[in-house]
Structures are given as C-alpha cells and as structure tokens.
Amino acid sequence: MPNIKEDIAIELELDKPAMYRVLLHNDDYTPMDFVIDILIKLFHKSLDEANDIMWQVHENGRATCGIYVLEIAQTKVHQVKSLAKANGFPLKATYELEG
Ligand code: TYC
C-alpha cells in the first residue's frame, strides 16, 4: 500500500527545514585568540576544534563554524558582529543556504 502522505512529505521535504551554513571570514586585524574565543563561546567548539577552524580561516579565507536553522544562523552572525564591534575588530561572519 503506497503511503501517499509520506511520499508528498518527502517530495516537498516537509520533514526537513532549510539549513544555513555560518562562515567566519579572514581579515588582517582580528587577533587569533579573539577568534578562538568566539568559536568556543558562541559556536560551542572545543579548544582544539576552535584552533583548527581559526587556522582554516586564516589560511583559506573562510571556514564553516556550524550549520543551523535560519533564525539561529542569523543570531550567530549578529552575535559575532556585535562582539567584534564592541572589541574594535573587523571580524566578519555570514550565512548561506546549505546544500
Ligand atoms: N588573520 C588574523 C591574524 O593574522 C586571524 C584571523 C583568523 C582573523 C580568523 C579572522 O576569522 C578570522 N591575526
């Protein structure tokens, strides 16, 4: 017996919310320790993970900090921006649709 409701849900992806990738971007002024701190405090990374991501950004220009539903991704970007601004650093975060 075909499960029409389930087929429609899968086709429309009703069971999966859109997800957004939050990226940190490199600049020449934000201290490495500040970036590591942001990754630990806002993105809940371990010290090792935070260190790895910070170096990825430094070397490649950008890296993913996490993948979230839209409202959370927007909040993370806003939090990075406001902490960076409060400390006088140009650190930039953005989000983009995942997948
Ligand atoms: N490039 C910065 C420096 O040399 C460090 C840095 C890393 C800045 C990651 C931003 O998202 C960033 N101090």
Coordinates of N, CA, C and O and ligand atoms in Angstrom, one line a residue:
M1 N 0.9 -1.2 0.0 CA 0.0 0.0 0.0 C 0.9 1.3 0.0 O 1.7 1.4 0.9
P2 N 0.8 2.1 -1.0 CA 1.7 3.3 -1.0 C 1.3 4.3 0.0 O 0.1 4.5 0.3
N3 N 2.2 4.9 0.7 CA 1.9 5.9 1.7 C 2.0 7.3 1.1 O 3.1 7.9 1.0
I4 N 0.9 7.8 0.6 CA 0.8 9.0 -0.2 C 1.3 10.2 0.6 O 2.1 11.0 0.1
K5 N 0.9 10.2 1.9 CA 1.2 11.4 2.7 C 2.8 11.5 2.9 O 3.4 12.5 2.8
E6 N 3.3 10.3 3.1 CA 4.8 10.2 3.3 C 5.5 10.6 2.0 O 6.5 11.4 2.0
D7 N 5.0 10.1 0.9 CA 5.6 10.4 -0.4 C 5.6 12.0 -0.7 O 6.6 12.5 -1.1
I8 N 4.5 12.6 -0.4 CA 4.3 14.0 -0.6 C 5.3 14.8 0.4 O 6.0 15.7 0.0
A9 N 5.4 14.3 1.6 CA 6.2 15.0 2.6 C 7.7 14.9 2.1 O 8.4 15.9 2.2
I10 N 8.1 13.7 1.6 CA 9.5 13.6 1.1 C 9.7 14.5 -0.1 O 10.7 15.2 -0.2
E11 N 8.7 14.5 -1.0 CA 8.9 15.3 -2.2 C 9.0 16.8 -1.9 O 9.8 17.5 -2.4
L12 N 8.2 17.2 -0.9 CA 8.2 18.7 -0.6 C 9.3 18.9 0.5 O 9.5 20.1 0.9
E13 N 9.9 17.9 1.0 CA 10.9 18.0 2.1 C 10.2 18.7 3.3 O 10.9 19.5 4.0
L14 N 9.0 18.3 3.6 CA 8.3 19.0 4.8 C 8.9 18.6 6.1 O 8.8 19.3 7.1
D15 N 9.6 17.5 6.1 CA 10.2 17.0 7.4 C 11.6 17.6 7.6 O 12.2 17.4 8.6
K16 N 12.1 18.4 6.6 CA 13.5 18.9 6.8 C 13.5 20.4 6.6 O 13.2 20.9 5.5
P17 N 13.8 21.1 7.7 CA 13.8 22.6 7.5 C 15.1 23.0 6.7 O 16.1 22.2 6.7
A18 N 15.0 24.1 6.0 CA 16.2 24.6 5.3 C 17.3 24.8 6.3 O 17.0 25.3 7.4
M19 N 18.5 24.5 6.0 CA 19.7 24.7 6.9 C 20.6 25.7 6.4 O 20.8 25.8 5.1
Y20 N 21.3 26.5 7.2 CA 22.2 27.6 6.8 C 23.6 27.4 7.4 O 23.7 27.1 8.6
R21 N 24.6 27.5 6.6 CA 26.0 27.4 7.0 C 26.5 28.8 7.4 O 26.4 29.7 6.7
V22 N 27.0 28.8 8.7 CA 27.6 30.1 9.2 C 29.1 30.0 8.9 O 29.8 29.1 9.3
L23 N 29.6 31.1 8.3 CA 31.0 31.1 7.9 C 31.7 32.3 8.6 O 31.1 33.4 8.8
L24 N 33.0 32.1 9.0 CA 33.8 33.2 9.5 C 34.7 33.5 8.4 O 35.2 32.7 7.6
H25 N 35.1 34.8 8.3 CA 35.9 35.3 7.2 C 37.2 35.9 7.8 O 37.2 36.5 8.9
N26 N 38.3 35.7 7.0 CA 39.6 36.2 7.5 C 39.7 37.7 7.3 O 39.0 38.3 6.5
D27 N 40.5 38.3 8.2 CA 40.9 39.7 8.0 C 42.3 39.8 8.6 O 42.8 38.9 9.2
D28 N 43.0 41.0 8.4 CA 44.3 41.1 8.9 C 44.5 41.7 10.3 O 45.6 41.8 10.8
Y29 N 43.4 42.0 11.0 CA 43.4 42.7 12.2 C 42.9 42.0 13.5 O 43.4 42.2 14.6
T30 N 41.9 41.1 13.3 CA 41.3 40.4 14.4 C 42.3 39.4 15.0 O 42.9 38.6 14.3
P31 N 42.6 39.5 16.3 CA 43.6 38.6 16.9 C 43.1 37.2 16.9 O 41.9 36.9 17.0
M32 N 44.1 36.3 16.7 CA 43.7 34.8 16.6 C 43.0 34.4 17.9 O 42.1 33.6 17.8
D33 N 43.5 34.8 19.0 CA 42.9 34.4 20.3 C 41.4 34.9 20.4 O 40.6 34.2 21.0
F34 N 41.1 36.0 19.9 CA 39.7 36.5 19.9 C 38.8 35.6 19.1 O 37.7 35.3 19.5
V35 N 39.3 35.2 17.9 CA 38.6 34.3 17.0 C 38.3 32.9 17.7 O 37.2 32.4 17.7
I36 N 39.4 32.4 18.4 CA 39.3 31.2 19.1 C 38.2 31.3 20.2 O 37.4 30.4 20.4
D37 N 38.2 32.4 20.9 CA 37.3 32.7 22.0 C 35.8 32.7 21.4 O 34.9 32.1 22.1
I38 N 35.6 33.3 20.3 CA 34.3 33.4 19.7 C 33.8 32.0 19.3 O 32.7 31.6 19.6
L39 N 34.7 31.2 18.8 CA 34.3 29.8 18.4 C 34.0 28.9 19.6 O 33.1 28.1 19.5
I40 N 34.7 29.2 20.7 CA 34.4 28.4 21.9 C 33.0 28.9 22.5 O 32.2 28.1 22.8
K41 N 32.9 30.2 22.6 CA 31.8 30.7 23.4 C 30.5 30.8 22.6 O 29.4 30.5 23.1
L42 N 30.5 31.1 21.3 CA 29.3 31.3 20.5 C 29.0 30.0 19.7 O 27.8 29.7 19.5
F43 N 30.0 29.2 19.3 CA 29.8 28.1 18.5 C 30.0 26.8 19.2 O 30.0 25.7 18.6
H44 N 30.3 26.9 20.5 CA 30.5 25.7 21.4 C 31.5 24.7 20.9 O 31.3 23.5 21.0
K45 N 32.6 25.2 20.4 CA 33.7 24.3 19.9 C 34.6 24.0 21.1 O 34.8 24.9 22.0
S46 N 35.3 22.9 21.0 CA 36.4 22.6 22.0 C 37.6 23.5 21.6 O 37.6 24.1 20.5
L47 N 38.6 23.7 22.5 CA 39.8 24.5 22.2 C 40.5 24.0 20.9 O 40.9 24.8 20.1
D48 N 40.6 22.6 20.8 CA 41.2 22.1 19.6 C 40.5 22.4 18.3 O 41.1 22.7 17.3
E49 N 39.1 22.2 18.4 CA 38.3 22.5 17.2 C 38.4 24.0 16.8 O 38.5 24.3 15.6
A50 N 38.3 24.8 17.8 CA 38.3 26.2 17.6 C 39.7 26.6 17.0 O 39.7 27.4 16.0
N51 N 40.7 26.1 17.5 CA 42.1 26.4 16.9 C 42.1 25.9 15.5 O 42.6 26.7 14.6
D52 N 41.6 24.7 15.1 CA 41.6 24.2 13.8 C 40.8 25.2 12.8 O 41.3 25.5 11.7
I53 N 39.6 25.5 13.3 CA 38.8 26.4 12.4 C 39.4 27.8 12.2 O 39.5 28.3 11.1
M54 N 40.0 28.3 13.3 CA 40.7 29.6 13.2 C 41.8 29.6 12.1 O 41.9 30.4 11.3
W55 N 42.6 28.5 12.1 CA 43.7 28.3 11.2 C 43.2 28.1 9.7 O 43.8 28.6 8.8
Q56 N 42.0 27.4 9.6 CA 41.4 27.2 8.3 C 41.0 28.6 7.7 O 41.3 28.8 6.5
V57 N 40.4 29.4 8.6 CA 40.0 30.7 8.1 C 41.2 31.5 7.7 O 41.3 32.2 6.7
H58 N 42.2 31.5 8.6 CA 43.5 32.3 8.4 C 44.1 31.9 7.0 O 44.6 32.7 6.3
E59 N 44.1 30.6 6.8 CA 44.9 30.1 5.6 C 44.0 30.1 4.3 O 44.5 30.3 3.2
N60 N 42.7 29.8 4.4 CA 41.9 29.7 3.2 C 40.9 30.9 3.0 O 40.2 30.9 2.0
G61 N 40.8 31.8 3.9 CA 40.0 33.0 3.8 C 38.6 32.8 4.4 O 38.0 33.8 4.8
R62 N 38.1 31.6 4.6 CA 36.9 31.4 5.3 C 36.7 29.9 5.7 O 37.4 29.1 5.2
A63 N 35.9 29.7 6.7 CA 35.6 28.3 7.1 C 34.2 28.3 7.8 O 33.7 29.3 8.2
T64 N 33.7 27.1 7.8 CA 32.3 26.9 8.4 C 32.5 26.7 9.9 O 33.3 26.0 10.4
C65 N 31.6 27.5 10.6 CA 31.6 27.4 12.1 C 30.4 26.5 12.6 O 30.5 26.0 13.7
G66 N 29.4 26.3 11.8 CA 28.3 25.5 12.1 C 27.2 25.6 11.1 O 27.2 26.5 10.3
I67 N 26.2 24.7 11.2 CA 25.0 24.7 10.3 C 23.8 24.7 11.2 O 23.6 23.8 12.0
Y68 N 22.9 25.6 10.9 CA 21.8 25.9 11.8 C 20.5 26.2 11.0 O 20.6 26.6 9.8
V69 N 19.4 26.2 11.7 CA 18.2 26.7 11.0 C 18.3 28.2 10.9 O 19.2 28.8 11.6
L70 N 17.5 28.9 10.1 CA 17.8 30.3 9.7 C 17.9 31.2 10.9 O 18.8 32.0 11.0
E71 N 16.9 31.1 11.8 CA 16.9 32.0 13.0 C 18.1 31.9 13.8 O 18.7 33.0 14.3
I72 N 18.6 30.7 14.0 CA 19.9 30.5 14.8 C 21.1 31.1 14.0 O 21.9 31.7 14.6
A73 N 21.1 30.8 12.7 CA 22.2 31.3 11.9 C 22.3 32.8 12.0 O 23.4 33.4 12.1
Q74 N 21.1 33.4 11.8 CA 21.1 34.9 11.9 C 21.5 35.4 13.2 O 22.3 36.4 13.3
T75 N 21.1 34.7 14.3 CA 21.5 35.1 15.6 C 23.1 35.0 15.8 O 23.7 35.9 16.4
K76 N 23.6 33.9 15.3 CA 25.1 33.7 15.5 C 25.9 34.8 14.7 O 26.8 35.4 15.3
V77 N 25.4 35.1 13.5 CA 26.1 36.2 12.7 C 26.0 37.5 13.5 O 27.0 38.3 13.6
H78 N 24.8 37.8 14.0 CA 24.6 39.1 14.7 C 25.5 39.1 16.0 O 26.1 40.2 16.3
Q79 N 25.6 38.0 16.7 CA 26.4 37.9 17.9 C 27.9 38.2 17.6 O 28.6 38.9 18.3
V80 N 28.4 37.5 16.5 CA 29.8 37.7 16.1 C 30.0 39.2 15.8 O 31.0 39.8 16.3
K81 N 29.1 39.8 15.0 CA 29.2 41.2 14.6 C 29.3 42.1 15.8 O 30.1 43.0 15.9
S82 N 28.4 41.9 16.8 CA 28.3 42.8 17.9 C 29.5 42.6 18.9 O 30.0 43.6 19.4
L83 N 29.9 41.4 19.1 CA 31.1 41.2 19.9 C 32.4 41.8 19.3 O 33.2 42.4 19.9
A84 N 32.5 41.6 17.9 CA 33.6 42.1 17.2 C 33.6 43.7 17.3 O 34.7 44.3 17.6
K85 N 32.5 44.2 17.1 CA 32.3 45.7 17.1 C 32.7 46.2 18.5 O 33.4 47.2 18.6
A86 N 32.2 45.6 19.5 CA 32.4 46.0 20.9 C 33.9 46.0 21.3 O 34.4 46.7 22.1
N87 N 34.6 45.1 20.6 CA 36.1 45.0 20.8 C 36.9 45.7 19.8 O 38.2 45.6 19.8
G88 N 36.3 46.3 18.8 CA 37.0 47.1 17.8 C 37.7 46.3 16.7 O 38.7 46.8 16.1
F89 N 37.2 45.1 16.5 CA 37.8 44.3 15.4 C 36.8 44.1 14.2 O 35.6 44.1 14.4
P90 N 37.4 43.9 13.0 CA 36.5 43.9 11.8 C 36.1 42.5 11.5 O 35.6 42.2 10.4
L91 N 36.2 41.5 12.4 CA 35.8 40.1 12.2 C 34.4 40.1 11.6 O 33.4 40.7 12.0
K92 N 34.3 39.3 10.5 CA 33.0 39.1 9.8 C 32.5 37.7 9.7 O 33.3 36.8 9.5
A93 N 31.2 37.5 9.9 CA 30.5 36.2 9.7 C 29.4 36.4 8.8 O 28.8 37.5 8.7
T94 N 29.1 35.4 8.0 CA 28.0 35.4 7.1 C 27.3 34.1 7.2 O 27.8 33.1 7.7
Y95 N 26.1 34.0 6.6 CA 25.4 32.7 6.5 C 25.0 32.5 5.0 O 24.7 33.4 4.3
E96 N 24.9 31.2 4.6 CA 24.4 30.9 3.3 C 23.6 29.6 3.3 O 23.9 28.7 4.2
L97 N 22.7 29.4 2.4 CA 21.9 28.2 2.4 C 22.7 27.0 2.1 O 23.6 27.0 1.3
E98 N 22.5 26.0 2.9 CA 23.3 24.8 2.9 C 22.7 23.8 1.8 O 21.5 23.7 1.7
G99 N 23.5 23.1 1.0 CA 23.1 22.1 0.1 C 22.8 22.6 -1.3 O 22.9 23.7 -1.6
Ligands
TYC1 N1 44.3 36.7 10.1 C1 44.1 37.1 11.5 C2 45.5 37.4 12.1 O1 46.5 37.0 11.5 C3 43.5 35.9 12.3 C4 42.1 35.7 11.9 C5 41.6 34.4 11.9 C6 41.2 36.7 11.7 C7 40.3 34.1 11.5 C8 39.8 36.5 11.4 O2 38.1 34.9 11.0 C9 39.4 35.2 11.3 N2 45.6 37.9 13.3

